[in-house]
PDB file of C-alpha atoms and ligand atoms in Angstrom:
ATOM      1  CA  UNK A   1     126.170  49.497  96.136  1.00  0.00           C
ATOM      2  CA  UNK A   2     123.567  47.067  94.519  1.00  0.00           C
ATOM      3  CA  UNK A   3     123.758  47.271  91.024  1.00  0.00           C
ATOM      4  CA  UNK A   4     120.035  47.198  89.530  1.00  0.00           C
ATOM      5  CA  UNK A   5     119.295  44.012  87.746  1.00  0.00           C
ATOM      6  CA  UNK A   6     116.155  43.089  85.254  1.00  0.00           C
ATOM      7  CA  UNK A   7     115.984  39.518  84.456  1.00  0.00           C
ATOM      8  CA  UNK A   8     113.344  38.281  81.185  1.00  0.00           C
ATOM      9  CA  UNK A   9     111.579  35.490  82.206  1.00  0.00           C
ATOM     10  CA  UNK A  10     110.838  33.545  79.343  1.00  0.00           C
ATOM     11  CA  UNK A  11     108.899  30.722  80.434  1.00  0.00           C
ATOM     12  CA  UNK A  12     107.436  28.190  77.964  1.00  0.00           C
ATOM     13  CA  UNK A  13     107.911  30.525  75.190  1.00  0.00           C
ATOM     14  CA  UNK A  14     109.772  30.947  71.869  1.00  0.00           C
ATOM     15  CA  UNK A  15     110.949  28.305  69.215  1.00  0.00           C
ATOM     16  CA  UNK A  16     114.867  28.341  69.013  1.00  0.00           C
ATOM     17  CA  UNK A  17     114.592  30.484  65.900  1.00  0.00           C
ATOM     18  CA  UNK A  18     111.979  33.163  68.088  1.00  0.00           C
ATOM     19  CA  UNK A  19     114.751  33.440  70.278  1.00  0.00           C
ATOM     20  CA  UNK A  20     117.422  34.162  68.830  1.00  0.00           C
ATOM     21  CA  UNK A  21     115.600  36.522  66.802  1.00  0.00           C
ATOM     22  CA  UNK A  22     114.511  38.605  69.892  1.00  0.00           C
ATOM     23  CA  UNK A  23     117.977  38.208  71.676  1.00  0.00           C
ATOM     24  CA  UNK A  24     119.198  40.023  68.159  1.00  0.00           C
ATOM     25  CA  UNK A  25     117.356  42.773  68.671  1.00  0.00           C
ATOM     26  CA  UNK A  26     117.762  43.021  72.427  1.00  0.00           C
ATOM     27  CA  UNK A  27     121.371  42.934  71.571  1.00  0.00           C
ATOM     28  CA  UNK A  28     121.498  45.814  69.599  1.00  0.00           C
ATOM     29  CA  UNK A  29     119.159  47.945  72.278  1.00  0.00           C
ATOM     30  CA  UNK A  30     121.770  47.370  74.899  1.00  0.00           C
ATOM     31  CA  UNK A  31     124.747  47.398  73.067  1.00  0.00           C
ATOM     32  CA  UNK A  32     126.576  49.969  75.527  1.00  0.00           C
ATOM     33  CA  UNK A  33     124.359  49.618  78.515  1.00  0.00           C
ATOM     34  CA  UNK A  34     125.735  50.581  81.938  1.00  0.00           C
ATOM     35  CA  UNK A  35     124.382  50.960  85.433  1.00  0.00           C
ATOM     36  CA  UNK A  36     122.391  48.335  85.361  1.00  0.00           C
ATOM     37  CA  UNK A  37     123.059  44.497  84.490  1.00  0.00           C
ATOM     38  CA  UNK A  38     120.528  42.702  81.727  1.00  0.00           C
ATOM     39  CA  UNK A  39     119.909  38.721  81.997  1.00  0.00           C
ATOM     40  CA  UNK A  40     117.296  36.693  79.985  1.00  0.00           C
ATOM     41  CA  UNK A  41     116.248  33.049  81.295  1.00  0.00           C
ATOM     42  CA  UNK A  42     115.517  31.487  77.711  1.00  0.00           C
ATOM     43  CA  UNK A  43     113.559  27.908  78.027  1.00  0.00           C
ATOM     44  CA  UNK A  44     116.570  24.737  78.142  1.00  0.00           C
ATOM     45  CA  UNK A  45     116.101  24.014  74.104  1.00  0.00           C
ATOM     46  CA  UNK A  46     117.165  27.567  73.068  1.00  0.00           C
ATOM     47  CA  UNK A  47     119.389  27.787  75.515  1.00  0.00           C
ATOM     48  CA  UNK A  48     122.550  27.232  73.755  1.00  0.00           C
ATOM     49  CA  UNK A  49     121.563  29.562  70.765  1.00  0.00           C
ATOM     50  CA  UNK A  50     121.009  32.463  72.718  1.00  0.00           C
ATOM     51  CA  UNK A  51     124.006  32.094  75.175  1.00  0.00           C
ATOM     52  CA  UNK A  52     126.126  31.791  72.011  1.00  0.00           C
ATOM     53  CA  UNK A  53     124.844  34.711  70.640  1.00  0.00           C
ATOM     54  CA  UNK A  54     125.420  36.991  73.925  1.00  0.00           C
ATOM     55  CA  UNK A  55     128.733  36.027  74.172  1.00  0.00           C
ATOM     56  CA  UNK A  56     130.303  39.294  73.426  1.00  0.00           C
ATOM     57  CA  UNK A  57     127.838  41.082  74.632  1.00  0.00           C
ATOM     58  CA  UNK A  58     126.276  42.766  77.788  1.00  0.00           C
ATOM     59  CA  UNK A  59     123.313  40.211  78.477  1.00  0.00           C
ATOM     60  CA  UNK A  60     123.850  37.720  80.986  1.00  0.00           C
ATOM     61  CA  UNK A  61     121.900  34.326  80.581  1.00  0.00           C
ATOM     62  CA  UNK A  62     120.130  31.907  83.222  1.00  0.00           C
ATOM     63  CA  UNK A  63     118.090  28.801  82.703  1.00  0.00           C
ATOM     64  CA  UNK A  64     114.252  28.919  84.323  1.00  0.00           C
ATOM     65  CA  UNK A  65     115.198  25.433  86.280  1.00  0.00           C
ATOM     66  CA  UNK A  66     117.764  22.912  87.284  1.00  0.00           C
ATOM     67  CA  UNK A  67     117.891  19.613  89.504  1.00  0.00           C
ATOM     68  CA  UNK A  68     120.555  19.304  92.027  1.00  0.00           C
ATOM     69  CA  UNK A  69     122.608  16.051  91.166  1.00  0.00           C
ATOM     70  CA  UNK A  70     125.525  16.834  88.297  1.00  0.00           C
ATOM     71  CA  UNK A  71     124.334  13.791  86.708  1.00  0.00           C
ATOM     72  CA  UNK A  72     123.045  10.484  86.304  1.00  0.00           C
ATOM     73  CA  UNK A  73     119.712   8.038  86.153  1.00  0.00           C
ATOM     74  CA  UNK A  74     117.330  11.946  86.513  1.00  0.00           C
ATOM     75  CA  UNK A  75     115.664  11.059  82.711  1.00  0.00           C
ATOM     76  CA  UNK A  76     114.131  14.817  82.030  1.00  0.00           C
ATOM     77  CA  UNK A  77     115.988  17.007  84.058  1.00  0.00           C
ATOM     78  CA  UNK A  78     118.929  19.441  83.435  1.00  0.00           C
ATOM     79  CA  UNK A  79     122.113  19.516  85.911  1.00  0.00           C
ATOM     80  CA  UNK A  80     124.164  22.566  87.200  1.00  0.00           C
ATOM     81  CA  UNK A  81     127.057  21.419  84.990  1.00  0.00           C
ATOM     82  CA  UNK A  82     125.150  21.359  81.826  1.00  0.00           C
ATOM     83  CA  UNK A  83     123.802  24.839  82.586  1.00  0.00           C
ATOM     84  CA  UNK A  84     127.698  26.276  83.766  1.00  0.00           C
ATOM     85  CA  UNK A  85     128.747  24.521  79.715  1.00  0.00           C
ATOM     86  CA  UNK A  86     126.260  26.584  78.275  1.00  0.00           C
ATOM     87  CA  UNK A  87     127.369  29.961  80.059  1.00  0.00           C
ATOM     88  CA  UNK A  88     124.558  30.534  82.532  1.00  0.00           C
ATOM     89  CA  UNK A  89     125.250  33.126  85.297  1.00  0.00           C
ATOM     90  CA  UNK A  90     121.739  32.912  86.786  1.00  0.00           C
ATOM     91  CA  UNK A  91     119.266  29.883  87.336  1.00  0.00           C
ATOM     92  CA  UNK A  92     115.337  30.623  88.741  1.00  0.00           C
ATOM     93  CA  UNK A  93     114.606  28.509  91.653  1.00  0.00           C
ATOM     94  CA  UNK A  94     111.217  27.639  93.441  1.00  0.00           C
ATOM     95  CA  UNK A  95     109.556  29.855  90.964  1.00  0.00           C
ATOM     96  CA  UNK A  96     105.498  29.934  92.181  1.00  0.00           C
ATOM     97  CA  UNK A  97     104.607  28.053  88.493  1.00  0.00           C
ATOM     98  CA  UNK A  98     106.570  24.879  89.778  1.00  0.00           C
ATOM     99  CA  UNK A  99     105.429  24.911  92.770  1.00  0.00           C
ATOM    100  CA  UNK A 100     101.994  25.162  91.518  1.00  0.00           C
ATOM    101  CA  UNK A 101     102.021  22.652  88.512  1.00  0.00           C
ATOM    102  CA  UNK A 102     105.697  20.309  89.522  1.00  0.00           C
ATOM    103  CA  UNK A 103     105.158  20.353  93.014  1.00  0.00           C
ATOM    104  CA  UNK A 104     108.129  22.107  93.962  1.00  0.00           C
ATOM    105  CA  UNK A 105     108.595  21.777  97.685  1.00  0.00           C
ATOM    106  CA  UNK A 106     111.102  24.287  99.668  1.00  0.00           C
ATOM    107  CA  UNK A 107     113.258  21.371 100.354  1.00  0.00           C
ATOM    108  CA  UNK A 108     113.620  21.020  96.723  1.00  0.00           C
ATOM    109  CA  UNK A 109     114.566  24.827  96.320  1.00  0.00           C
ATOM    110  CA  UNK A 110     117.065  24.242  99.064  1.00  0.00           C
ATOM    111  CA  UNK A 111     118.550  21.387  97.486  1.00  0.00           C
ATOM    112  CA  UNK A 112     118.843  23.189  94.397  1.00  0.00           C
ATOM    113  CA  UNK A 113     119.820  26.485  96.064  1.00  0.00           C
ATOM    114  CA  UNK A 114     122.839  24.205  97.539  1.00  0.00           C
ATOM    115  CA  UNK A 115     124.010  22.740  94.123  1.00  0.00           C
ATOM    116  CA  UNK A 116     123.824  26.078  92.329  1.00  0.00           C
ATOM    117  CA  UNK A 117     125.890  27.759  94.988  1.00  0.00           C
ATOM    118  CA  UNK A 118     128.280  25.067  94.898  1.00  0.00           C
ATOM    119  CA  UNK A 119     128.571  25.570  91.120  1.00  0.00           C
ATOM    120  CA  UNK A 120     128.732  28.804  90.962  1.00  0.00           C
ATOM    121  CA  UNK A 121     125.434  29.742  89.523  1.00  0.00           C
ATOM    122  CA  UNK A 122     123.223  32.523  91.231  1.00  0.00           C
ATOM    123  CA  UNK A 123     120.407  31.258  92.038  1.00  0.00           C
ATOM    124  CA  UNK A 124     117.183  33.499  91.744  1.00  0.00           C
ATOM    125  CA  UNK A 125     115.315  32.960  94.295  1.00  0.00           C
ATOM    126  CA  UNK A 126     110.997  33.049  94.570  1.00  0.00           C
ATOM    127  CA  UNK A 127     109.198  33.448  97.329  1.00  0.00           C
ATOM    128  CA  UNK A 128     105.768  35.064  97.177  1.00  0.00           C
ATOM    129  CA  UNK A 129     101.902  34.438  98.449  1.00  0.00           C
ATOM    130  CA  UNK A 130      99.064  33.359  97.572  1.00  0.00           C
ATOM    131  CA  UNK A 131      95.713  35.488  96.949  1.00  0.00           C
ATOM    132  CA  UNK A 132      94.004  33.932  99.994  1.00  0.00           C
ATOM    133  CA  UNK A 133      97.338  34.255 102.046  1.00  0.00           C
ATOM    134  CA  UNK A 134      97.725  37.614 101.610  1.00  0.00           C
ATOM    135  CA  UNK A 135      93.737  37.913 102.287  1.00  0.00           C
ATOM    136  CA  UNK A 136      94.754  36.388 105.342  1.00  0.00           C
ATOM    137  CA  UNK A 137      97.966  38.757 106.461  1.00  0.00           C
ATOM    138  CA  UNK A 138      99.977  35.437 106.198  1.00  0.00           C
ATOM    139  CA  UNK A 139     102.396  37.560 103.136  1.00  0.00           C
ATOM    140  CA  UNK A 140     105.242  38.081 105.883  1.00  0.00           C
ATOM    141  CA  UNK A 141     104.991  34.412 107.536  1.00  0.00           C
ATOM    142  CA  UNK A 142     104.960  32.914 104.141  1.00  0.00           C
ATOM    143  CA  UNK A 143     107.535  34.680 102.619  1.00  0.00           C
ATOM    144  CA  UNK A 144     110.210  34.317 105.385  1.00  0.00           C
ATOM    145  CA  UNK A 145     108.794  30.523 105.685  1.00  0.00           C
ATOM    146  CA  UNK A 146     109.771  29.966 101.742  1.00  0.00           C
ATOM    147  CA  UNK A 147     113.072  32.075 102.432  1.00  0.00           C
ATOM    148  CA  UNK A 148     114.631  30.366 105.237  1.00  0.00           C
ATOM    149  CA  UNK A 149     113.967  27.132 103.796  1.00  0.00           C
ATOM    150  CA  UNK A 150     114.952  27.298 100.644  1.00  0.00           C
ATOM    151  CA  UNK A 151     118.550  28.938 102.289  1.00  0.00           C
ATOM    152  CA  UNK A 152     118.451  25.496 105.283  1.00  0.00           C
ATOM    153  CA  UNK A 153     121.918  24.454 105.826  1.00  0.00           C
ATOM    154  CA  UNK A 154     123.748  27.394 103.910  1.00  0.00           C
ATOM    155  CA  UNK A 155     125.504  28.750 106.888  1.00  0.00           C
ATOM    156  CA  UNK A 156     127.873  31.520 105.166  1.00  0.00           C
ATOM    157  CA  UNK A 157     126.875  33.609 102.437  1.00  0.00           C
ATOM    158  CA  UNK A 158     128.560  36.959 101.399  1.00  0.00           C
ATOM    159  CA  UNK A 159     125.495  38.436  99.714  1.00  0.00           C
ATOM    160  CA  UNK A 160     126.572  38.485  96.155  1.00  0.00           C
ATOM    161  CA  UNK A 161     126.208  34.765  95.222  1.00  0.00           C
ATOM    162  CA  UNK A 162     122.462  34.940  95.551  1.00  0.00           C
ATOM    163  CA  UNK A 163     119.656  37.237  94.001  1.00  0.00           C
ATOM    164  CA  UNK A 164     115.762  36.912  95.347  1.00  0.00           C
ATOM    165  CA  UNK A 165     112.808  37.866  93.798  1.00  0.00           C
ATOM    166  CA  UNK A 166     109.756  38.705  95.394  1.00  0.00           C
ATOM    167  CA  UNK A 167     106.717  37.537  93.331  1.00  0.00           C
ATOM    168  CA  UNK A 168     103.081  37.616  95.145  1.00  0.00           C
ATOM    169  CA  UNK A 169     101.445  35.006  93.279  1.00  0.00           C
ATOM    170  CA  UNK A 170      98.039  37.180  92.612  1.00  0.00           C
ATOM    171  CA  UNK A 171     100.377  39.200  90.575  1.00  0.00           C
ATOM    172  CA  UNK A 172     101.851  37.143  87.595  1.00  0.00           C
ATOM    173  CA  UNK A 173     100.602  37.110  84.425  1.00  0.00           C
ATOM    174  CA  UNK A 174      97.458  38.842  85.899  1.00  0.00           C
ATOM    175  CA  UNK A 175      97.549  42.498  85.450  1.00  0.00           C
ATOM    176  CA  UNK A 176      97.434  43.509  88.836  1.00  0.00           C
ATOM    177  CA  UNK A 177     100.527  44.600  90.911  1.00  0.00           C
ATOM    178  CA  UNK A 178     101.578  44.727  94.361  1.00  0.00           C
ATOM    179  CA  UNK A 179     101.860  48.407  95.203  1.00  0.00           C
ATOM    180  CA  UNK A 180     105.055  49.712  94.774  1.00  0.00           C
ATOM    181  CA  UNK A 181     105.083  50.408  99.168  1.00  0.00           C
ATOM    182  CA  UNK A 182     103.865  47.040  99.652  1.00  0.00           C
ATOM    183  CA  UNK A 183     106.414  45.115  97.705  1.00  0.00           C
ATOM    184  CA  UNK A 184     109.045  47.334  99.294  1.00  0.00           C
ATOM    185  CA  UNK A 185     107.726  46.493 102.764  1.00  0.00           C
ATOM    186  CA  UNK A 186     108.222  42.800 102.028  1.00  0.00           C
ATOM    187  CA  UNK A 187     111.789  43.417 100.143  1.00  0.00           C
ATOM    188  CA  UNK A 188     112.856  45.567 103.772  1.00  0.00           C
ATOM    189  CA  UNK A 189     111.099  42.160 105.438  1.00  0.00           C
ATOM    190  CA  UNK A 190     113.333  39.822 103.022  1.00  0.00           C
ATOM    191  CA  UNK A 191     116.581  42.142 104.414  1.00  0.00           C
ATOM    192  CA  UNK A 192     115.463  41.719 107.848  1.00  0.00           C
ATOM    193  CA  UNK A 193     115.389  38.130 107.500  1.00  0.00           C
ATOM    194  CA  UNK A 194     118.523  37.693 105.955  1.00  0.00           C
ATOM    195  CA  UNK A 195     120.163  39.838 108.257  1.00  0.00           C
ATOM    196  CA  UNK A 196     119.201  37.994 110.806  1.00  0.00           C
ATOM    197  CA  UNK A 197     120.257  34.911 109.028  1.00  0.00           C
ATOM    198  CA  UNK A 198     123.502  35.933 108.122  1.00  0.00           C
ATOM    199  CA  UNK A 199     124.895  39.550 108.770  1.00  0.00           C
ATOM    200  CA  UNK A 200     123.703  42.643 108.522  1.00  0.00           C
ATOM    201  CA  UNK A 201     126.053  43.435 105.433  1.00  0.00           C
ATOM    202  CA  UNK A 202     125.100  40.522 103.340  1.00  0.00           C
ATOM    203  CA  UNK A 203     121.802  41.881 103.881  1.00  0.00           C
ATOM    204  CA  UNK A 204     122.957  44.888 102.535  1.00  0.00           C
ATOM    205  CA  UNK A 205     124.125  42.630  99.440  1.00  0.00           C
ATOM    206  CA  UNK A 206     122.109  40.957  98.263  1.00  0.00           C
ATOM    207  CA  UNK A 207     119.746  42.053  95.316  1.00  0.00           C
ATOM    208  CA  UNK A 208     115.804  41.464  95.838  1.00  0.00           C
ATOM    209  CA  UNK A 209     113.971  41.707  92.709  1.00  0.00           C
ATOM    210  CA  UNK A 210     109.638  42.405  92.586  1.00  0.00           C
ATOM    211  CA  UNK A 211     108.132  40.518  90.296  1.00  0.00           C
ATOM    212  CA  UNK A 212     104.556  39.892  88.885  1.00  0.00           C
ATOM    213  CA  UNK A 213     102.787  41.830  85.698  1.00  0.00           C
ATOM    214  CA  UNK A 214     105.970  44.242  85.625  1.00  0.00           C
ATOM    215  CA  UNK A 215     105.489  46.647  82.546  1.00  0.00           C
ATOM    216  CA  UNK A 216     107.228  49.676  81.213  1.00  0.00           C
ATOM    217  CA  UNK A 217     104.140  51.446  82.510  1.00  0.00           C
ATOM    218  CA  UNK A 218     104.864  50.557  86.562  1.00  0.00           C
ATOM    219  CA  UNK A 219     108.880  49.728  86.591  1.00  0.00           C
ATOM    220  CA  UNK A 220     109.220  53.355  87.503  1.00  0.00           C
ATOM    221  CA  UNK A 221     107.759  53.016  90.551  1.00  0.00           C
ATOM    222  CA  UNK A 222     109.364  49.686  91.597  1.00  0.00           C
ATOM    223  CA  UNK A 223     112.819  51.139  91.157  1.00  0.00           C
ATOM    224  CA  UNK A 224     112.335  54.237  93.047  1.00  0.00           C
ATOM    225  CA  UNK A 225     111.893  51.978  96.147  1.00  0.00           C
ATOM    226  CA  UNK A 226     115.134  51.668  98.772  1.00  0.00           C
ATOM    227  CA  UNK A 227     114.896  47.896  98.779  1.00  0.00           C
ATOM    228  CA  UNK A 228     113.930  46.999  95.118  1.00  0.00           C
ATOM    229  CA  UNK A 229     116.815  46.344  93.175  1.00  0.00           C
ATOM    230  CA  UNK A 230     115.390  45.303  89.759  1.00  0.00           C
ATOM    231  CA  UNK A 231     112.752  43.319  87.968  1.00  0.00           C
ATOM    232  CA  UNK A 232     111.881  39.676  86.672  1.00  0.00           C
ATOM    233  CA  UNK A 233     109.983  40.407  84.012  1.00  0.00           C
ATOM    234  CA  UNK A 234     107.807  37.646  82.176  1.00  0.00           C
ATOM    235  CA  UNK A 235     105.169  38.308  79.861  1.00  0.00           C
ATOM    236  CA  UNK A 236     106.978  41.950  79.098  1.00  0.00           C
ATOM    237  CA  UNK A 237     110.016  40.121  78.826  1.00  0.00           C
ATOM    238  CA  UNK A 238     109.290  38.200  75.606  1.00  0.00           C
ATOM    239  CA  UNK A 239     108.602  41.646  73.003  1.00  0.00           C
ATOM    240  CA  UNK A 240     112.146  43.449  72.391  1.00  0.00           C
ATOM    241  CA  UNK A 241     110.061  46.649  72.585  1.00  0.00           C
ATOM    242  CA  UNK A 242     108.610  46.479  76.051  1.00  0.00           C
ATOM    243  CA  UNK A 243     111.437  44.354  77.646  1.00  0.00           C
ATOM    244  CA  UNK A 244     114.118  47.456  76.550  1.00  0.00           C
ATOM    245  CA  UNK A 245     111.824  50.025  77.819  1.00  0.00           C
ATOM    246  CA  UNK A 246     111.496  48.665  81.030  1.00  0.00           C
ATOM    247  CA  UNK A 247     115.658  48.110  81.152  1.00  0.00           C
ATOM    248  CA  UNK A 248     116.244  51.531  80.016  1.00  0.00           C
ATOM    249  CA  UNK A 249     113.870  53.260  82.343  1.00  0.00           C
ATOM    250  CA  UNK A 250     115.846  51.983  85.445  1.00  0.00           C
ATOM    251  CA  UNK A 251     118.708  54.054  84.317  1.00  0.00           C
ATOM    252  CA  UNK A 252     116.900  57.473  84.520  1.00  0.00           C
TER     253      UNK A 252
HETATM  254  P1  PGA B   1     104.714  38.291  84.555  1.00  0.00           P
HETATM  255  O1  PGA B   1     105.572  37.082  85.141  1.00  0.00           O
HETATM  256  O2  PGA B   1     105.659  39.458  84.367  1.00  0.00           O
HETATM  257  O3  PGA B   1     104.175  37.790  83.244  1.00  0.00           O
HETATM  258  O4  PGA B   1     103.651  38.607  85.543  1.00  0.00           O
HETATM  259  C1  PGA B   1     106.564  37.287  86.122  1.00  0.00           C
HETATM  260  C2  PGA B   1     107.197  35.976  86.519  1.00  0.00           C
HETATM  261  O5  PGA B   1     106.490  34.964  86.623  1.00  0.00           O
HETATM  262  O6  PGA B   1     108.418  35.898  86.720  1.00  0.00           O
END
């Protein structure tokens, strides 16, 4: 039994003081939430603020990035044991915008994917194509190429100690949507591939999230698919409004 998950995507947004503001109200929306689990991914400098202030409460927090060493001579980047101090369950990986603009390779993601794993953060994995791949029926290829990599050497996994999201490129920040079938083709592709990977029951485990221009207006629709298990929300994610509608429509 996969328990839905919707995880707010903050990006580069919010001054410490924005955040804890909307974590406040978000707090009080989903003060006895069940049936489905609530995590925001605040950027690193309100990080602290808002994990403090979900401590007794049901949201779960995760950073949008982390580098794989635990520390050292790395000047601008944030290890795994920093984010575990702060309380993070959850940490983004390989998201398309750092791959884009930071030249995130898959061997990065893997190396990260490693180092969160050994941590014991749950790393959110992205995978997703581009416009012109998808024009070009590459979506499966590139997908499973971006998966596999980014899990290289990780020769065990239960199911449970990783989430992935799958985010077609075309589709964040823009508007437009995969179609619900569409996205749930590539989530049953995702399960195939991890099945094959690993075992047909950490398959059955492991949570695959759509994401790209997820609303209150479409999340509907996303959830009522077998292999769509939640949401990572950005731009919806950052108004208390929207970003509660969206987590209390999964539980209808
Ligand atoms: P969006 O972003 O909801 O604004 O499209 C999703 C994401 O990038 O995670």
């Amino acid at each position: 039994m996969r328990i839905p998950l919707i995880v707010g995507n903050w990006k580069m947004n919010l001054t410490t003081k924005e955040a804890a503001s909307l974590v406040e109200k978000l707090k009080s929306r989903f003060s006895n939430i069940e049936g489905v689990e609530v995590a925001v991914c605040p950027p690193f400098t309100s990080l602290e603020t808002v994990s403090k202030l979900c401590k007794e409460s049901s949201i779960h927090v995760g950073a949008q990035n982390m580098f794989w060493e635990e520390q050292g001579a790395y000047t601008g980047e944030i290890s795994p044991l920093m984010l575990k101090d702060l309380g993070c369950k959850y940490v983004i990986l390989g998201h398309s915008e750092r791959r884009q603009f930071f030249g995130e390779t898959n061997e990065n993601v893997s190396r990260k994917v490693k180092s969160a794993l050994k941590h014991n953060i749950i790393p959110i994995i992205c995978v997703g194509e581009t416009l012109a791949q998808r024009e070009a029926g590459e979506t499966d290829r590139v997908c499973r190429e971006q998966l596999q990599e980014s899990l290289k050497g990780i020769d065990n996994l239960e199911g449970n100690e990783i989430v992935v999201a799958y985010e077609p490129v075309w589709a964040i920040g823009t508007g437009k949507t995969a179609s619900p079938k569409d996205a749930d083709h590539v989530a049953n592709f995702i399960r195939l591939i991890l099945a094959n990977m690993y075992s047909a029951k950490t398959a059955e485990r492991v949570r695959i999230l759509y994401g790209g221009s997820v609303k209150p207006e479409n999340i509907v629709e996303f959830m009522a698919q077998p292999n769509i298990d939640g949401a990572l929300v950005g731009g919806a994610s950052l108004k208390a409004d929207s970003f509660g509608e969206i987590v209390h429509l999964c539980l209808v």
